[in-house]
PDB file of C-alpha atoms and ligand atoms in Angstrom:
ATOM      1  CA  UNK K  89      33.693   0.647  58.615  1.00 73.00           C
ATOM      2  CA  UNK K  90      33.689  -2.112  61.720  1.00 75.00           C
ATOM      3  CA  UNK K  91      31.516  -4.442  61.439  1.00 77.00           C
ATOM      4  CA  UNK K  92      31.482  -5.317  65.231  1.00 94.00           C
ATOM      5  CA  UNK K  93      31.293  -1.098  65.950  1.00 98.00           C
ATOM      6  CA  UNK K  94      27.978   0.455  67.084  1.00 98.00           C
ATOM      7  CA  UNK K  95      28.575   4.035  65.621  1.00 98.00           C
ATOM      8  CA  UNK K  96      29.446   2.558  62.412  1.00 98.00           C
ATOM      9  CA  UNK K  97      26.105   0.660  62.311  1.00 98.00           C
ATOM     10  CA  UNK K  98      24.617   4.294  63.695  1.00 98.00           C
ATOM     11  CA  UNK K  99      26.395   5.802  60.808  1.00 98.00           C
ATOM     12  CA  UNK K 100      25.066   3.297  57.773  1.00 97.00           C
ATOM     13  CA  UNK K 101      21.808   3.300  59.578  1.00 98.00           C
ATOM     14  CA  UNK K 102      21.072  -0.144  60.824  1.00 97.00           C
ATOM     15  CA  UNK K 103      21.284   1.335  64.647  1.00 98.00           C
ATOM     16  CA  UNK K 104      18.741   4.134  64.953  1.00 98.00           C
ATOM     17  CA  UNK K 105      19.676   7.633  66.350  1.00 98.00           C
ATOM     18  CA  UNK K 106      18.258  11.264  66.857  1.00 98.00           C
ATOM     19  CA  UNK K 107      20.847  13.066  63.863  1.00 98.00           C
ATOM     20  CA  UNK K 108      21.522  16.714  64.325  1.00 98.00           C
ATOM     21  CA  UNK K 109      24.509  16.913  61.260  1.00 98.00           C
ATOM     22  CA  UNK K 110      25.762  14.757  58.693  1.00 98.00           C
ATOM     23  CA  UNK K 111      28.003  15.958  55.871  1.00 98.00           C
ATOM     24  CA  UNK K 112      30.514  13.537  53.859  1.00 98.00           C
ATOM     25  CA  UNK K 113      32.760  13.057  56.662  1.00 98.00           C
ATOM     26  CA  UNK K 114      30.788  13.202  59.866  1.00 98.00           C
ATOM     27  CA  UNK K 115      27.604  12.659  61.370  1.00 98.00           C
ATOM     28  CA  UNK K 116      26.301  14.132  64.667  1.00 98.00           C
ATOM     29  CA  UNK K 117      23.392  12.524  66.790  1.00 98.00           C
ATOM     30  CA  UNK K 118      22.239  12.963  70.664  1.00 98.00           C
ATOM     31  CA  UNK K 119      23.783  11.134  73.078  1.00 98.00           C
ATOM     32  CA  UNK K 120      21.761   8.340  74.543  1.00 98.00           C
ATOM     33  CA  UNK K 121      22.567   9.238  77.872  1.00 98.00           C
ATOM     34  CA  UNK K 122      22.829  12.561  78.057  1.00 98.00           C
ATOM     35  CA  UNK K 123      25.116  14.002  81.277  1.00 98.00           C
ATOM     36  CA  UNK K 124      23.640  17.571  80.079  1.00 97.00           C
ATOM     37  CA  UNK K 125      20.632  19.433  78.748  1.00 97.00           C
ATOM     38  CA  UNK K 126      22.486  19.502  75.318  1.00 98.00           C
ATOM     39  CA  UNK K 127      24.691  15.971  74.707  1.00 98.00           C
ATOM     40  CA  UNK K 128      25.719  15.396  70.950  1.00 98.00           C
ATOM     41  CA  UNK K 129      28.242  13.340  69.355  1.00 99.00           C
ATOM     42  CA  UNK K 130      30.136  14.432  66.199  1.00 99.00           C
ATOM     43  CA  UNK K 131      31.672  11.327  64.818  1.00 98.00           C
ATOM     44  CA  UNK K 132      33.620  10.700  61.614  1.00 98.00           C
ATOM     45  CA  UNK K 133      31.908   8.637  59.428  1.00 98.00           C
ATOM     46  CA  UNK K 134      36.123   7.372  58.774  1.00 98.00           C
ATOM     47  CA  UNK K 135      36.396   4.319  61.623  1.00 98.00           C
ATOM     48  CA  UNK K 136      39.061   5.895  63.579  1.00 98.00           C
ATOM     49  CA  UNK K 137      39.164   3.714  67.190  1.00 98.00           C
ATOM     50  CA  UNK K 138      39.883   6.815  68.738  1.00 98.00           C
ATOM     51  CA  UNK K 139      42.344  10.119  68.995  1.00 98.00           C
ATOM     52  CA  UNK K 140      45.123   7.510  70.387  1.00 98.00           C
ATOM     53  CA  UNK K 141      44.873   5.905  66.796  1.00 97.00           C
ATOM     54  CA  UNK K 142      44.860   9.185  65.180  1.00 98.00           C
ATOM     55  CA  UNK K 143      47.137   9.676  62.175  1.00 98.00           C
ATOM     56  CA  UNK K 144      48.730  12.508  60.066  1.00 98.00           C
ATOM     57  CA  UNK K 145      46.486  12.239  57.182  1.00 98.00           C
ATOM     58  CA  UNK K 146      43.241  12.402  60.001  1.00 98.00           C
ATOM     59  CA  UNK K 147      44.674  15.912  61.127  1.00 98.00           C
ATOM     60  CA  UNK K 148      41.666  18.162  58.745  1.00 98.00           C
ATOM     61  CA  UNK K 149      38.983  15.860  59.079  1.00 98.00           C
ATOM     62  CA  UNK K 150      39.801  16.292  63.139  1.00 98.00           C
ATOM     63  CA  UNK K 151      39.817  20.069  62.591  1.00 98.00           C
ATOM     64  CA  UNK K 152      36.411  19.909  60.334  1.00 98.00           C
ATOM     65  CA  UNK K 153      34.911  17.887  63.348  1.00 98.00           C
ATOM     66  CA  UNK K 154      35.485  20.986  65.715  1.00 98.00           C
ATOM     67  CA  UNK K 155      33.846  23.190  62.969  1.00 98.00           C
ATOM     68  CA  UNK K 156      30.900  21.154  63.031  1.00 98.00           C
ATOM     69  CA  UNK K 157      30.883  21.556  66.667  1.00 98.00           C
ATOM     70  CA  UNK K 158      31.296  24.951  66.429  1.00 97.00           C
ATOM     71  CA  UNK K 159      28.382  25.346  64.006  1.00 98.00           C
ATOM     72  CA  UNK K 160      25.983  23.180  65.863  1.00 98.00           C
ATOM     73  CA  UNK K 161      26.484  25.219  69.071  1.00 97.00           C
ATOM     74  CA  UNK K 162      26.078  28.075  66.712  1.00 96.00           C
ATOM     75  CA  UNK K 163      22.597  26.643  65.423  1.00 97.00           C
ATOM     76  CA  UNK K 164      21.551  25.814  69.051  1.00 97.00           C
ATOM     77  CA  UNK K 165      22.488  29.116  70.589  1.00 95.00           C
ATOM     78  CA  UNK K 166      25.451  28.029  72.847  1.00 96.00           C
ATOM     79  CA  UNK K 167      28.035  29.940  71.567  1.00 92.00           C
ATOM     80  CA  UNK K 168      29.644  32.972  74.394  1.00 89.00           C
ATOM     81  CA  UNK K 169      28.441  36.215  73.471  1.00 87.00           C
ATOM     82  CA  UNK K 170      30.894  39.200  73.716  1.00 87.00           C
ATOM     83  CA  UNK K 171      31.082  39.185  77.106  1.00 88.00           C
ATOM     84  CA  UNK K 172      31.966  35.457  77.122  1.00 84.00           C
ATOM     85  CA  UNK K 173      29.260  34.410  78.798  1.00 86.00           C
ATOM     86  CA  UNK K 174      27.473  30.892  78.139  1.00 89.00           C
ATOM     87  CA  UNK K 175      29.244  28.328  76.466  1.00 95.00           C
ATOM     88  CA  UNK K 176      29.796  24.197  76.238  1.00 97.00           C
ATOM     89  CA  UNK K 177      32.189  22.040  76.075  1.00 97.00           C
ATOM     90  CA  UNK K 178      33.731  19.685  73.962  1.00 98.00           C
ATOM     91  CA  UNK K 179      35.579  16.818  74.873  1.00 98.00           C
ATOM     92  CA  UNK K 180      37.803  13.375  74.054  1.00 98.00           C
ATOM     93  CA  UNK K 181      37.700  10.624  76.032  1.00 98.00           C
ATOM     94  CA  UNK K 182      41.286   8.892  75.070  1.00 98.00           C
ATOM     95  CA  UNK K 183      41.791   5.556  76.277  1.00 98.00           C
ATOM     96  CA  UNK K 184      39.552   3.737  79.216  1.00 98.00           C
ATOM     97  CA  UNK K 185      41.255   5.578  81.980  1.00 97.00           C
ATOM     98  CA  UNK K 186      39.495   8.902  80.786  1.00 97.00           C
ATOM     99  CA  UNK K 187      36.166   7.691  79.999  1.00 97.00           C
ATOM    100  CA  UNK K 188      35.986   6.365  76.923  1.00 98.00           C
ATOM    101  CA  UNK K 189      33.604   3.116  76.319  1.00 98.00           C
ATOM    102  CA  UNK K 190      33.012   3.230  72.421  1.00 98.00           C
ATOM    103  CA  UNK K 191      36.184   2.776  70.408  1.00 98.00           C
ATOM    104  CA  UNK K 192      35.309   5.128  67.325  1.00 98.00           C
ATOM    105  CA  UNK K 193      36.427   8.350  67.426  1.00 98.00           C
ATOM    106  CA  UNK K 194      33.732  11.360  68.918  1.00 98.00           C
ATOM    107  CA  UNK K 195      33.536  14.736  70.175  1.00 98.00           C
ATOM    108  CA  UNK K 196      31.152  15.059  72.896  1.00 98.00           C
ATOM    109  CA  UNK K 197      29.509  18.120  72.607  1.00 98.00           C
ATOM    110  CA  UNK K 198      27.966  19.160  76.198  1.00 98.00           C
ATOM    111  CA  UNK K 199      25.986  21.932  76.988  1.00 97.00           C
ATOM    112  CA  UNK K 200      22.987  23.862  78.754  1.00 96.00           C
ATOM    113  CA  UNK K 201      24.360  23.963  82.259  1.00 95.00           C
ATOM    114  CA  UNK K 202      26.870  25.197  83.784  1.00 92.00           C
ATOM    115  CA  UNK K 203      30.141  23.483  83.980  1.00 95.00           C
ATOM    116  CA  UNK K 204      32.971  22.390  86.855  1.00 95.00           C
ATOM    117  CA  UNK K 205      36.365  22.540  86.117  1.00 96.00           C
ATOM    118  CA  UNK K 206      38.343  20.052  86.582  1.00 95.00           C
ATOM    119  CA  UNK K 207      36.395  17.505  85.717  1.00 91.00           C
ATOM    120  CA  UNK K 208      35.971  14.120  88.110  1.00 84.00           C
TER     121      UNK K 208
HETATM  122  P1  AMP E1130      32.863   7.697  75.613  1.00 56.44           P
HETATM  123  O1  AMP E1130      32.568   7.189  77.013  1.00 56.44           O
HETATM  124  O2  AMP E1130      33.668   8.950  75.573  1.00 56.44           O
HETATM  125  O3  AMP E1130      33.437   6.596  74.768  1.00 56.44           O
HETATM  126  O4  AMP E1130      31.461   8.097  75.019  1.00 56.44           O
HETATM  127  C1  AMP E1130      30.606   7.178  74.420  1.00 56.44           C
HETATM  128  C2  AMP E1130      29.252   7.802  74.456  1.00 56.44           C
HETATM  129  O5  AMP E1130      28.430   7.109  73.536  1.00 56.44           O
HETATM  130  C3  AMP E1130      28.560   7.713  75.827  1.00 56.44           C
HETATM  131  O6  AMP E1130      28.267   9.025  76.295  1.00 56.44           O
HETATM  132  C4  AMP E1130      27.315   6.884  75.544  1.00 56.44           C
HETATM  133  O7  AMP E1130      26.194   7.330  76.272  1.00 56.44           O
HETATM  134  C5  AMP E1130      27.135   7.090  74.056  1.00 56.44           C
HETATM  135  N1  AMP E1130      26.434   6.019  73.367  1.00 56.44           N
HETATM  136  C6  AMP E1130      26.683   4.703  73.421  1.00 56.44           C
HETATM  137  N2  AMP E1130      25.833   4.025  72.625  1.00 56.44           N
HETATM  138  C7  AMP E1130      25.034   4.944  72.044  1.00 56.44           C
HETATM  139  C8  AMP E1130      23.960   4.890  71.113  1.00 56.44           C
HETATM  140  N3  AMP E1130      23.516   3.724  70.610  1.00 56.44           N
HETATM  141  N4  AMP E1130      23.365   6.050  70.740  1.00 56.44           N
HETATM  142  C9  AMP E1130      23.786   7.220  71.228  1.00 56.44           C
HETATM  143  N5  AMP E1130      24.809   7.349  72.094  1.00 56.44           N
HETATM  144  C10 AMP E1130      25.421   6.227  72.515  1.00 56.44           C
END
């Protein structure tokens, strides 16, 4: 934990969020500014500054983060059907030149519209 880091003070509470998930290793809340109908954050409750600080012993909690998303879309009905339609998408924001403003690792989650590719 960071004591200076606002999703560790999300995490332990003293910041207030709308939770969707928490197990032992992650915990998943809405977006405050949501760029979509559906915006969550899965974030590990580890403080990781981000994928660029990422190391070999991180690799399964990474992979149980993308299960989580995977069972949230699940639980909100985002998931493709056979024919592949519908869907989200899940993103990293590495570094400041791709977006990212908090430093502490999170999959966006984004979903409920339809999507452009690539992205701006
Ligand atoms: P990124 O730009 O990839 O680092 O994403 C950080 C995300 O955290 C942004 O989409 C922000 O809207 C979101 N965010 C920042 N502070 C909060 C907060 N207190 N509660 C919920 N989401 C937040």
């Amino acid at each position: 934990m960071a004591s200076d880091c606002i999703f560790c003070k999300i995490i332990k509470g003293e910041v207030p969020s709308k939770k969707v998930y928490e197990d032992e290793l992650t915990y998943a809340f809405h977006d405050i500014n949501p760029v979509a109908p559906v915006h969550i954050l899965i974030v590990p409750k580890k403080h990781i500054l981000g994928i660029q600080e990422m190391e070999s012993e991180d690799r399964e909690l990474v992979g149980h983060m993308f299960y989580v998303a995977k069972e949230i879309a699940d639980s909100l009905n985002l998931n493709p059907d056979e024919s592949l339609k519908g869907g989200y998408r899940l993103v990293f924001n590495v570094g400041r030149d791709a977006g990212q403003s908090v430093f502490h690792l999170h999959l966006h989650l984004i979903g409920g519209r339809s999507m452009s590719w690539p992205p701006g």
